[in-house]
CSV table of C-alpha atoms in Angstrom, one decimal:
chain,number,residue,atom,x,y,z
A,1,MET,CA,56.1,0.5,14.6
A,2,MET,CA,54.7,-2.0,12.2
A,3,ARG,CA,56.4,-4.9,14.0
A,4,ALA,CA,55.1,-3.7,17.3
A,5,THR,CA,51.6,-3.5,16.0
A,6,ARG,CA,51.7,-7.0,14.6
A,7,ALA,CA,53.1,-8.3,17.9
A,8,ALA,CA,50.2,-6.6,19.8
A,9,VAL,CA,47.7,-8.1,17.4
A,10,ALA,CA,49.2,-11.6,17.8
A,11,ALA,CA,49.2,-11.3,21.6
A,12,LEU,CA,45.5,-10.3,21.7
A,13,PRO,CA,44.1,-13.8,22.1
A,14,LEU,CA,46.4,-14.5,25.1
A,15,LEU,CA,45.4,-11.1,26.6
A,16,LEU,CA,41.7,-12.1,26.2
A,17,VAL,CA,42.4,-15.4,28.0
A,18,VAL,CA,44.0,-13.6,30.9
A,19,LEU,CA,41.1,-11.2,31.2
A,20,LEU,CA,38.6,-14.0,31.0
A,21,CYS,CA,40.2,-16.4,33.4
A,22,GLY,CA,42.4,-14.3,35.5
A,23,PHE,CA,45.3,-16.7,35.4
A,24,SER,CA,49.0,-16.7,34.5
A,25,ARG,CA,50.9,-19.0,32.3
A,26,GLU,CA,52.1,-20.9,35.4
A,27,THR,CA,48.5,-21.6,36.6
A,28,ALA,CA,47.0,-22.5,33.2
A,29,SER,CA,44.9,-25.7,32.8
A,30,VAL,CA,46.6,-29.0,32.0
A,31,SER,CA,45.8,-28.4,28.3
A,32,GLY,CA,47.9,-25.2,28.2
A,33,ALA,CA,44.8,-23.2,27.2
A,34,PRO,CA,41.3,-22.6,28.7
A,35,ILE,CA,38.6,-25.0,27.8
A,36,LEU,CA,35.0,-24.5,26.8
A,37,VAL,CA,32.7,-27.5,27.6
A,38,THR,CA,29.0,-28.1,27.6
A,39,SER,CA,27.5,-29.2,31.0
A,40,ALA,CA,24.2,-31.0,30.9
A,41,PRO,CA,22.2,-33.2,33.4
A,42,ALA,CA,21.3,-35.5,30.6
A,43,TYR,CA,23.1,-36.1,27.3
A,44,ASP,CA,22.4,-38.4,24.3
A,45,PRO,CA,25.1,-37.9,21.7
A,46,LEU,CA,23.2,-39.7,18.9
A,47,ALA,CA,19.7,-38.2,19.6
A,48,ALA,CA,20.0,-35.5,16.8
A,49,LEU,CA,20.6,-38.3,14.2
A,50,HIS,CA,17.0,-39.3,15.0
A,51,GLY,CA,15.7,-35.8,15.1
A,52,ALA,CA,15.6,-35.8,18.9
A,53,GLU,CA,17.1,-33.5,21.6
A,54,ARG,CA,20.6,-34.2,22.8
A,55,PHE,CA,20.1,-32.2,26.0
A,56,PRO,CA,16.6,-33.0,27.1
A,57,LYS,CA,17.1,-31.3,30.5
A,58,GLY,CA,19.0,-28.3,29.3
A,59,ALA,CA,22.7,-27.4,29.0
A,60,GLN,CA,25.2,-24.6,29.9
A,61,LEU,CA,28.5,-23.7,28.4
A,62,LEU,CA,31.3,-23.4,30.9
A,63,LEU,CA,34.7,-21.7,30.6
A,64,VAL,CA,37.2,-24.0,32.4
A,65,CYS,CA,40.5,-22.4,33.7
A,66,ASP,CA,42.9,-24.2,36.0
A,67,GLY,CA,40.2,-26.7,37.0
A,68,LYS,CA,37.6,-24.0,37.9
A,69,ALA,CA,34.5,-23.4,35.8
A,70,GLU,CA,32.2,-20.5,35.3
A,71,PRO,CA,29.4,-19.8,32.7
A,72,LEU,CA,30.6,-18.5,29.3
A,73,VAL,CA,27.5,-16.4,28.7
A,74,GLU,CA,24.8,-15.0,31.0
A,75,GLY,CA,21.1,-14.5,30.3
A,76,PHE,CA,20.5,-17.8,28.5
A,77,ALA,CA,18.2,-20.6,29.7
A,78,ALA,CA,20.4,-23.0,27.7
A,79,SER,CA,23.7,-22.9,25.8
A,80,ALA,CA,25.8,-25.5,24.1
A,81,ASP,CA,28.0,-26.4,21.1
A,82,ALA,CA,30.9,-23.9,21.4
A,83,SER,CA,33.1,-23.3,18.3
A,84,VAL,CA,36.1,-21.0,18.7
A,85,SER,CA,37.0,-18.7,15.8
A,86,PHE,CA,40.3,-19.1,14.1
A,87,ASP,CA,41.8,-16.1,15.9
A,88,ALA,CA,40.2,-17.1,19.2
A,89,ARG,CA,38.4,-13.7,19.5
A,90,THR,CA,34.8,-14.9,19.2
A,91,VAL,CA,32.8,-18.1,19.9
A,92,LEU,CA,29.8,-19.5,18.1
A,93,PHE,CA,27.3,-21.4,20.2
A,94,SER,CA,23.7,-22.7,20.2
A,95,GLY,CA,21.5,-21.0,22.8
A,96,LYS,CA,18.0,-20.4,24.1
A,97,LYS,CA,17.0,-17.2,25.8
A,98,SER,CA,14.0,-19.0,27.4
A,99,ALA,CA,13.4,-22.7,27.9
A,100,SER,CA,10.5,-22.7,25.4
A,101,ASP,CA,12.5,-21.1,22.6
A,102,PRO,CA,14.0,-23.1,19.7
A,103,TRP,CA,17.8,-23.4,19.7
A,104,GLN,CA,19.4,-20.6,17.6
A,105,ILE,CA,23.0,-19.7,16.7
A,106,TRP,CA,24.7,-16.9,18.6
A,107,GLU,CA,28.2,-15.4,18.7
A,108,VAL,CA,29.9,-13.9,21.7
A,109,THR,CA,32.9,-11.5,21.4
A,110,LEU,CA,35.3,-12.4,24.2
A,111,ALA,CA,36.8,-8.9,24.6
A,112,ASP,CA,33.6,-7.3,25.8
A,113,HIS,CA,31.3,-10.3,26.3
A,114,SER,CA,28.8,-8.8,23.8
A,115,VAL,CA,26.4,-11.4,22.2
A,116,ARG,CA,24.7,-11.2,18.9
A,117,GLN,CA,22.1,-13.5,17.3
A,118,ILE,CA,22.9,-15.0,13.9
A,119,THR,CA,19.9,-17.3,13.1
A,120,SER,CA,16.2,-16.9,13.8
A,121,GLY,CA,13.0,-18.7,13.1
A,122,PRO,CA,10.7,-21.4,14.5
A,123,SER,CA,13.0,-24.4,14.1
A,124,ASP,CA,16.1,-25.5,16.0
A,125,ALA,CA,19.6,-24.5,14.7
A,126,VAL,CA,22.5,-26.3,16.5
A,127,ARG,CA,26.1,-27.4,16.3
A,128,PRO,CA,27.7,-24.3,14.6
A,129,LEU,CA,31.2,-24.4,13.2
A,130,TYR,CA,33.3,-21.6,11.6
A,131,LEU,CA,34.1,-21.8,7.9
A,132,PRO,CA,36.7,-19.8,6.1
A,133,GLY,CA,35.5,-16.6,4.4
A,134,ARG,CA,33.4,-15.3,7.3
A,135,ARG,CA,30.9,-18.1,7.0
A,136,LEU,CA,29.6,-20.9,9.2
A,137,VAL,CA,27.9,-24.3,8.9
A,138,PHE,CA,25.2,-25.6,11.3
A,139,ALA,CA,22.4,-28.1,11.5
A,140,ARG,CA,18.8,-26.9,11.2
A,141,ARG,CA,15.7,-28.9,12.0
A,142,GLY,CA,12.9,-28.3,9.5
A,143,PRO,CA,10.4,-29.4,7.0
A,144,GLY,CA,11.2,-31.1,3.7
A,145,VAL,CA,13.9,-29.4,1.6
A,146,PRO,CA,12.7,-28.5,-1.9
A,147,THR,CA,14.4,-30.6,-4.5
A,148,ASP,CA,13.6,-28.6,-7.7
A,149,ARG,CA,12.9,-24.9,-7.8
A,150,SER,CA,11.0,-25.3,-11.0
A,151,SER,CA,8.5,-27.9,-9.8
A,152,SER,CA,6.5,-29.0,-6.7
A,153,VAL,CA,8.4,-32.2,-6.3
A,154,GLY,CA,9.9,-32.7,-2.9
A,155,TRP,CA,10.7,-35.2,-0.2
A,156,PRO,CA,10.1,-35.4,3.5
A,157,ALA,CA,13.4,-34.4,5.2
A,158,GLN,CA,13.7,-35.9,8.7
A,159,GLY,CA,15.4,-34.2,11.6
A,160,PHE,CA,18.3,-31.9,10.8
A,161,GLN,CA,20.0,-30.8,7.6
A,162,LEU,CA,23.3,-29.0,7.1
A,163,VAL,CA,23.1,-25.3,6.2
A,164,ALA,CA,26.0,-22.8,5.4
A,165,ALA,CA,25.5,-19.1,5.8
A,166,GLY,CA,27.4,-15.9,6.3
A,167,LEU,CA,28.3,-14.8,9.8
A,168,ASP,CA,25.6,-12.2,9.5
A,169,GLY,CA,23.0,-15.0,9.0
A,170,LYS,CA,22.4,-14.1,5.4
A,171,ASN,CA,22.9,-16.1,2.2
A,172,GLU,CA,21.9,-19.4,3.6
A,173,LEU,CA,22.8,-22.5,1.5
A,174,PRO,CA,21.4,-26.0,2.2
A,175,LEU,CA,24.2,-28.5,1.9
A,176,THR,CA,22.4,-31.8,2.4
A,177,TYR,CA,19.5,-33.2,0.3
A,178,MET,CA,18.4,-36.5,1.8
A,179,PRO,CA,15.7,-38.0,4.1
A,180,ALA,CA,17.9,-38.3,7.2
A,181,SER,CA,19.5,-36.1,9.8
A,182,ALA,CA,23.0,-34.7,9.3
A,183,ILE,CA,25.0,-33.1,12.1
A,184,PRO,CA,28.4,-31.3,11.6
A,185,ALA,CA,31.3,-32.6,13.6
A,186,ASP,CA,34.4,-30.7,12.4
A,187,VAL,CA,35.8,-28.7,9.5
A,188,VAL,CA,38.9,-30.5,8.4
A,189,ALA,CA,42.1,-28.9,7.0
A,190,ASP,CA,41.2,-29.2,3.3
A,191,GLY,CA,38.0,-27.2,4.0
A,192,ARG,CA,35.5,-30.0,3.8
A,193,ILE,CA,32.9,-30.5,6.5
A,194,LEU,CA,33.0,-33.7,8.5
A,195,PHE,CA,29.5,-34.7,9.5
A,196,GLU,CA,27.5,-37.5,11.1
A,197,SER,CA,24.5,-39.3,9.6
A,198,ARG,CA,23.2,-42.8,9.4
A,199,PHE,CA,24.4,-45.5,7.0
A,200,PRO,CA,23.2,-46.5,4.5
A,201,LEU,CA,22.7,-42.8,3.9
A,202,GLY,CA,19.0,-41.9,4.1
A,203,THR,CA,17.8,-45.4,4.9
A,204,GLY,CA,20.0,-47.0,7.6
A,205,ASN,CA,20.4,-46.6,11.4
A,206,THR,CA,24.2,-47.0,11.9
A,207,PRO,CA,25.9,-43.7,12.8
A,208,GLU,CA,28.6,-42.9,10.3
A,209,LEU,CA,31.1,-40.2,9.4
A,210,LEU,CA,30.9,-38.5,6.0
A,211,LEU,CA,32.5,-35.5,4.2
A,212,VAL,CA,31.0,-32.8,2.0
A,213,TYR,CA,32.4,-29.5,0.6
A,214,SER,CA,31.1,-26.2,1.9
A,215,ASP,CA,28.8,-25.8,-1.2
A,216,GLY,CA,27.2,-29.2,-0.7
A,217,SER,CA,29.1,-31.0,-3.5
A,218,GLY,CA,31.3,-34.1,-3.3
A,219,VAL,CA,29.4,-35.9,-0.6
A,220,GLU,CA,31.1,-39.2,0.4
A,221,SER,CA,31.8,-41.6,3.3
A,222,TYR,CA,35.1,-40.8,5.0
A,223,ARG,CA,35.9,-44.6,4.7
A,224,CYS,CA,33.9,-47.4,3.2
A,225,ASP,CA,34.6,-50.1,5.9
A,226,HIS,CA,31.1,-49.7,7.2
A,227,GLY,CA,29.8,-51.7,10.1
A,228,ALA,CA,30.4,-50.4,13.7
A,229,ALA,CA,28.7,-47.2,14.7
A,230,ARG,CA,31.1,-44.2,14.8
A,231,TRP,CA,30.6,-40.6,15.7
A,232,GLY,CA,32.1,-37.6,17.4
A,233,GLY,CA,35.0,-37.2,14.9
A,234,ARG,CA,37.6,-34.5,15.2
A,235,GLN,CA,40.8,-34.0,13.1
A,236,LEU,CA,44.2,-33.9,14.8
A,237,ALA,CA,47.2,-31.8,13.8
A,238,SER,CA,48.6,-35.0,12.0
A,239,GLY,CA,45.5,-35.1,9.8
A,240,ASP,CA,44.1,-38.2,11.4
A,241,VAL,CA,40.5,-38.1,12.4
A,242,VAL,CA,39.8,-39.6,15.9
A,243,PHE,CA,36.3,-40.8,16.8
A,244,THR,CA,34.3,-43.0,19.2
A,245,HIS,CA,32.4,-46.2,19.0
A,246,GLY,CA,31.0,-45.5,22.4
A,247,GLY,CA,33.0,-48.0,24.3
A,248,SER,CA,36.2,-47.6,22.4
A,249,LEU,CA,38.2,-45.1,20.3
A,250,ALA,CA,39.5,-45.4,16.7
A,251,ARG,CA,41.0,-43.2,14.0
A,252,PHE,CA,41.1,-42.7,10.2
A,253,THR,CA,44.7,-42.3,9.1
A,254,SER,CA,45.9,-41.5,5.5
A,255,PRO,CA,47.8,-44.7,4.8
A,256,LEU,CA,44.9,-47.0,5.6
A,257,ALA,CA,41.6,-47.5,3.8
A,258,HIS,CA,40.0,-48.7,7.0
A,259,GLU,CA,39.7,-47.5,10.5
A,260,GLU,CA,42.5,-48.2,13.1
A,261,ARG,CA,41.6,-49.0,16.6
A,262,ILE,CA,43.2,-47.0,19.4
A,263,THR,CA,44.3,-48.8,22.6
A,264,ALA,CA,42.8,-46.7,25.4
A,265,PRO,CA,41.6,-47.2,29.0
A,266,ARG,CA,38.3,-49.0,29.1
A,267,ALA,CA,35.5,-46.4,29.4
A,268,ASP,CA,32.5,-45.0,27.6
A,269,TYR,CA,33.6,-42.1,25.4
A,270,ALA,CA,31.3,-39.3,24.3
A,271,GLY,CA,33.4,-38.3,21.3
A,272,GLY,CA,34.8,-34.9,20.3
A,273,ILE,CA,38.4,-35.6,21.2
A,274,VAL,CA,40.5,-32.5,21.5
A,275,GLU,CA,44.3,-32.4,21.0
A,276,ALA,CA,45.9,-29.9,23.4
A,277,PRO,CA,49.1,-28.0,22.6
A,278,SER,CA,51.0,-30.3,25.0
A,279,GLY,CA,50.0,-33.3,23.0
A,280,ASP,CA,47.5,-34.5,25.6
A,281,TRP,CA,44.1,-35.6,24.4
A,282,LEU,CA,41.0,-34.0,26.2
A,283,VAL,CA,38.2,-36.6,26.4
A,284,SER,CA,34.8,-36.8,27.8
A,285,MET,CA,34.5,-40.2,29.4
A,286,ARG,CA,32.7,-42.2,32.1
A,287,ALA,CA,33.4,-45.5,33.7
A,288,SER,CA,29.8,-46.8,33.1
A,289,ALA,CA,26.5,-45.8,31.6
A,290,ALA,CA,25.3,-45.0,35.1
A,291,ALA,CA,27.9,-42.3,35.7
A,292,PRO,CA,28.0,-38.8,34.1
A,293,PHE,CA,30.7,-37.9,31.6
A,294,ALA,CA,33.7,-36.1,33.1
A,295,LEU,CA,36.4,-34.1,31.4
A,296,LYS,CA,39.8,-35.8,31.5
A,297,ALA,CA,43.3,-35.4,30.0
A,298,TRP,CA,45.2,-38.4,28.6
A,299,LYS,CA,48.9,-38.4,27.7
A,300,HIS,CA,48.3,-40.4,24.6
A,301,SER,CA,51.1,-42.6,23.3
A,302,GLU,CA,51.7,-46.2,22.5
A,303,GLU,CA,53.8,-46.6,25.7
A,304,ALA,CA,51.1,-45.0,27.9
A,305,ALA,CA,48.1,-46.5,26.2
A,306,ALA,CA,46.8,-48.3,29.2
A,307,THR,CA,47.5,-45.6,31.8
A,308,SER,CA,44.8,-43.8,33.8
A,309,MET,CA,43.6,-40.4,32.8
A,310,THR,CA,44.0,-37.1,34.7
A,311,GLU,CA,40.8,-35.5,35.8
A,312,ILE,CA,40.3,-31.9,34.7
A,313,LEU,CA,36.7,-31.3,35.8
A,314,ALA,CA,33.8,-33.4,37.1
A,315,ARG,CA,30.5,-32.3,38.4
A,316,PRO,CA,28.0,-34.5,40.3
A,317,GLY,CA,25.0,-35.2,38.2
A,318,GLU,CA,26.3,-33.2,35.2
A,319,ASN,CA,27.7,-34.5,31.9
A,320,LEU,CA,30.7,-32.5,30.6
A,321,VAL,CA,30.8,-33.0,26.9
A,322,GLU,CA,32.0,-31.5,23.5
A,323,PRO,CA,35.1,-29.8,24.8
A,324,VAL,CA,37.0,-27.2,22.7
A,325,LEU,CA,40.2,-25.2,23.4
A,326,LEU,CA,40.0,-21.5,23.7
A,327,ALA,CA,43.0,-20.9,21.5
A,328,ALA,CA,43.9,-19.6,18.0
A,329,ARG,CA,44.2,-22.3,15.4
A,330,GLU,CA,45.1,-22.8,11.7
A,331,ARG,CA,42.4,-21.7,9.3
A,332,PRO,CA,41.2,-24.5,7.0
A,333,LYS,CA,41.5,-24.0,3.2
A,334,GLN,CA,38.6,-22.2,1.5
A,335,HIS,CA,36.9,-24.3,-1.1
A,336,PRO,CA,36.2,-22.4,-4.4
A,337,SER,CA,32.9,-23.6,-5.7
A,338,GLY,CA,32.5,-24.6,-9.3
A,339,LEU,CA,28.8,-25.1,-9.3
A,340,HIS,CA,26.3,-23.5,-11.7
A,341,ASP,CA,22.6,-22.5,-11.3
A,342,TRP,CA,21.4,-25.5,-13.3
A,343,ASN,CA,18.7,-27.9,-12.3
A,344,TYR,CA,20.9,-30.9,-13.2
A,345,ALA,CA,24.4,-32.3,-12.8
A,346,ASN,CA,26.6,-34.7,-14.8
A,347,LEU,CA,28.0,-37.9,-13.4
A,348,LEU,CA,30.7,-40.1,-15.0
A,349,ALA,CA,31.3,-43.7,-13.7
A,350,LEU,CA,34.6,-45.1,-14.9
A,351,ASP,CA,33.9,-48.8,-14.2
A,352,ALA,CA,30.6,-49.8,-12.5
A,353,ARG,CA,31.8,-53.4,-12.2
A,354,LEU,CA,34.2,-52.5,-9.4
A,355,SER,CA,33.0,-52.5,-5.8
A,356,ARG,CA,34.1,-53.3,-2.3
A,357,GLU,CA,31.4,-55.9,-2.2
A,358,GLY,CA,33.2,-57.8,-4.9
A,359,ASP,CA,33.8,-57.0,-8.6
A,360,LEU,CA,31.1,-58.1,-11.0
A,361,LYS,CA,32.3,-60.8,-13.4
A,362,ALA,CA,29.9,-59.7,-16.2
A,363,THR,CA,29.4,-56.2,-17.4
A,364,PRO,CA,25.9,-54.9,-16.5
A,365,ALA,CA,23.8,-54.0,-19.5
A,366,GLN,CA,22.2,-50.9,-18.1
A,367,VAL,CA,22.1,-48.6,-15.2
A,368,ARG,CA,18.9,-47.2,-13.8
A,369,LEU,CA,18.7,-43.9,-11.9
A,370,GLU,CA,16.2,-43.6,-9.0
A,371,THR,CA,15.0,-40.6,-7.1
A,372,MET,CA,12.4,-40.1,-4.3
A,373,ASP,CA,8.9,-38.8,-4.6
A,374,ALA,CA,7.1,-36.6,-2.0
A,375,ALA,CA,6.0,-39.7,0.0
A,376,GLY,CA,9.6,-41.0,0.3
A,377,ARG,CA,9.1,-43.8,-2.3
A,378,PRO,CA,11.7,-44.6,-5.0
A,379,VAL,CA,10.9,-43.5,-8.5
A,380,ALA,CA,12.8,-44.6,-11.6
A,381,MET,CA,13.9,-41.7,-13.8
A,382,GLY,CA,15.3,-43.7,-16.7
A,383,THR,CA,18.1,-46.0,-17.8
A,384,SER,CA,21.4,-45.7,-19.7
A,385,THR,CA,23.6,-48.2,-21.4
A,386,VAL,CA,26.7,-49.4,-19.5
A,387,GLU,CA,29.6,-49.8,-21.9
A,388,GLY,CA,31.8,-52.9,-22.1
A,389,ASP,CA,34.4,-51.4,-19.8
A,390,GLY,CA,31.8,-50.6,-17.2
A,391,SER,CA,31.6,-46.9,-17.9
A,392,PHE,CA,28.5,-44.7,-18.2
A,393,PHE,CA,27.8,-41.0,-18.4
A,394,VAL,CA,24.5,-39.5,-17.3
A,395,LYS,CA,22.8,-36.2,-16.7
A,396,ALA,CA,21.1,-36.4,-13.3
A,397,PRO,CA,18.5,-34.3,-11.4
A,398,ALA,CA,20.3,-32.0,-8.9
A,399,ASP,CA,19.7,-31.3,-5.2
A,400,GLN,CA,17.6,-34.4,-4.4
A,401,PRO,CA,18.2,-37.9,-3.2
A,402,ILE,CA,19.4,-40.2,-6.0
A,403,ARG,CA,20.8,-43.8,-6.3
A,404,PHE,CA,21.8,-46.2,-9.1
A,405,VAL,CA,20.8,-49.8,-9.9
A,406,LEU,CA,22.8,-52.0,-12.2
A,407,LEU,CA,20.7,-54.2,-14.5
A,408,ASP,CA,21.3,-57.2,-16.6
A,409,GLU,CA,20.0,-57.8,-20.1
A,410,LYS,CA,16.6,-58.9,-18.8
A,411,GLY,CA,16.2,-55.8,-16.7
A,412,SER,CA,16.8,-57.5,-13.4
A,413,ALA,CA,19.0,-55.8,-10.7
A,414,VAL,CA,22.4,-57.3,-10.3
A,415,ARG,CA,23.6,-54.7,-7.8
A,416,GLN,CA,22.0,-51.6,-6.3
A,417,GLU,CA,22.7,-48.9,-3.7
A,418,HIS,CA,20.7,-49.3,-0.6
A,419,GLY,CA,21.3,-45.7,0.5
A,420,TRP,CA,21.0,-42.4,-1.2
A,421,PHE,CA,23.3,-39.5,-2.1
A,422,TRP,CA,22.9,-36.3,-4.0
A,423,ILE,CA,24.6,-34.2,-6.6
A,424,ARG,CA,24.6,-30.4,-6.6
A,425,ARG,CA,23.3,-28.1,-9.3
A,426,GLY,CA,26.0,-27.9,-12.0
A,427,GLU,CA,28.3,-30.4,-10.3
A,428,GLN,CA,30.5,-32.5,-12.5
A,429,ARG,CA,31.3,-35.7,-10.7
A,430,VAL,CA,33.5,-38.7,-11.5
A,431,CYS,CA,33.4,-42.0,-9.6
A,432,VAL,CA,35.7,-45.0,-9.9
A,433,GLY,CA,33.1,-47.6,-9.5
A,434,CYS,CA,30.2,-48.7,-7.3
A,435,HIS,CA,31.2,-47.9,-3.7
A,436,THR,CA,34.8,-48.9,-4.3
A,437,GLY,CA,36.4,-47.0,-1.5
A,438,PRO,CA,39.5,-44.7,-1.5
A,439,GLU,CA,41.9,-47.5,-2.1
A,440,ARG,CA,40.7,-48.3,-5.6
A,441,ALA,CA,41.6,-46.5,-8.9
A,442,SER,CA,40.5,-47.2,-12.4
A,443,GLU,CA,42.7,-48.1,-15.4
A,444,ASN,CA,44.4,-45.2,-17.1
A,445,ASN,CA,42.2,-45.4,-20.2
A,446,VAL,CA,39.7,-43.1,-21.8
A,447,PRO,CA,36.2,-44.5,-20.8
A,448,ALA,CA,34.4,-46.2,-23.7
A,449,VAL,CA,31.3,-44.1,-23.1
A,450,LEU,CA,33.2,-40.9,-23.9
A,451,LEU,CA,34.7,-42.5,-27.0
A,452,ARG,CA,31.1,-43.1,-28.1
A,453,SER,CA,29.7,-39.7,-27.1
A,454,THR,CA,30.6,-36.8,-24.8
A,455,ILE,CA,26.9,-36.0,-24.4
A,456,PRO,CA,25.5,-37.6,-21.2
A,457,THR,CA,22.3,-39.6,-21.3
A,458,ASP,CA,19.5,-37.4,-19.9
A,459,LEU,CA,18.0,-39.1,-16.8
A,460,THR,CA,16.5,-35.9,-15.3
A,461,GLY,CA,13.0,-36.9,-16.4
A,462,ALA,CA,12.8,-34.1,-18.9
A,463,GLY,CA,11.8,-36.6,-21.6
A,464,ALA,CA,13.8,-35.2,-24.5
A,465,PRO,CA,14.1,-37.3,-27.6
A,466,GLY,CA,16.7,-40.0,-27.4
A,467,THR,CA,17.1,-39.8,-23.6
A,468,GLY,CA,16.6,-42.4,-21.0
A,469,THR,CA,13.2,-43.9,-20.4
A,470,ARG,CA,11.1,-43.2,-17.3
A,471,SER,CA,8.8,-45.4,-15.3
A,472,ALA,CA,6.4,-44.3,-12.6
A,473,ALA,CA,7.4,-46.6,-9.8
A,474,VAL,CA,10.0,-49.1,-8.6
A,475,GLN,CA,9.0,-52.6,-7.7
A,476,GLY,CA,11.0,-55.1,-5.5
A,477,GLU,CA,13.4,-57.1,-7.6
A,478,LYS,CA,15.1,-60.4,-7.0
A,479,GLY,CA,18.8,-60.5,-7.3
A,480,SER,CA,19.4,-57.1,-5.9
A,481,ARG,CA,22.0,-56.5,-3.2
């Protein structure tokens, strides 16, 4: 009886597919599973990174079975951003009941087509993704995010910020703390959230892929070979992350510290590549900017790299983008948070001399911590000594944009971060150097700063005796990079 019950439960997703699509195994789509895709008359994949609308003329989620399409949900003026649950029984999506409504997050149960609202409020909530532990992550447009619950200090958040919450819409947790948009792209196997923003983080305009844990800690670039715009990342079963440059495809693969180009048919790719059970890749592509995106399948292999793609669905005047498979999938790992409800965090740098930009020949004398005021201007919070081996240990303000500047003995900048990052409340973070990349490791030595003291220099601006000094503003400096 127990075995029979388990078998029935395991077969439920397939039964739901048959009920929804009315097809047999023999007449399934080329992917081996139904496909959910967003159909839109106009589509700008990078608009949200500038706080704008990706679907300025509306959108509709379609269920594609055997090359035929029908609406996933009824009664919505617009719907987009499908995310299938790990057991394939429910689907998260962004939707508007009326055209004038803000985007909100909804969930549809496939067995009975019932729909429930998860988020509410006056601002847009888009791009939901399931997280383990009955939670989700999404992007919300809104006003500035508070940086310190104990003060009125803040900064003007632009566009969208990442938010995690329960599937009941409760217990919301902001994950990003910077003056730039962040849009979730995928939840990778280790439980981290792959998201899109602009590089340098908080100041630049080049689309880039980054990672963050589901509590907002550990933010970092996926790779540090910055340059070409990249977006629309999705993780494959191999662990590789495939993404688009627009006119080409590339991947991040574990053995390499830089991206690897993918030889593919010449086209314009929208991103959001999907790996089907057959091994085919489902892609949204178009021959030119004047044509709409169509949904196609590509038998990807080195031998078939230059072959044409098989069309799954095309609609005149409609862009078919952001496809997902309606199929059960492996649940990512759930990240146990080690954060505390403090207003600060600790950061240990092992050797600030190291960098992808070229190692410094001389050890900096000091490091300065900068944050951002309510007008978006950098403010120096104080300085700390850099030890002879390049190490420093500081107590930093949490949940707000921060960056470091390395100074010589005269107080002039010898290297500085041009972007921003953040460190969460109670986070304990260690970095190898100054933007070194994943291929670099420090020497296996105890950092000199910890041999001197295990108490970090206080750069939170609290002004305790013996802590770092604070200045009111940051002036432009020669010699900075």
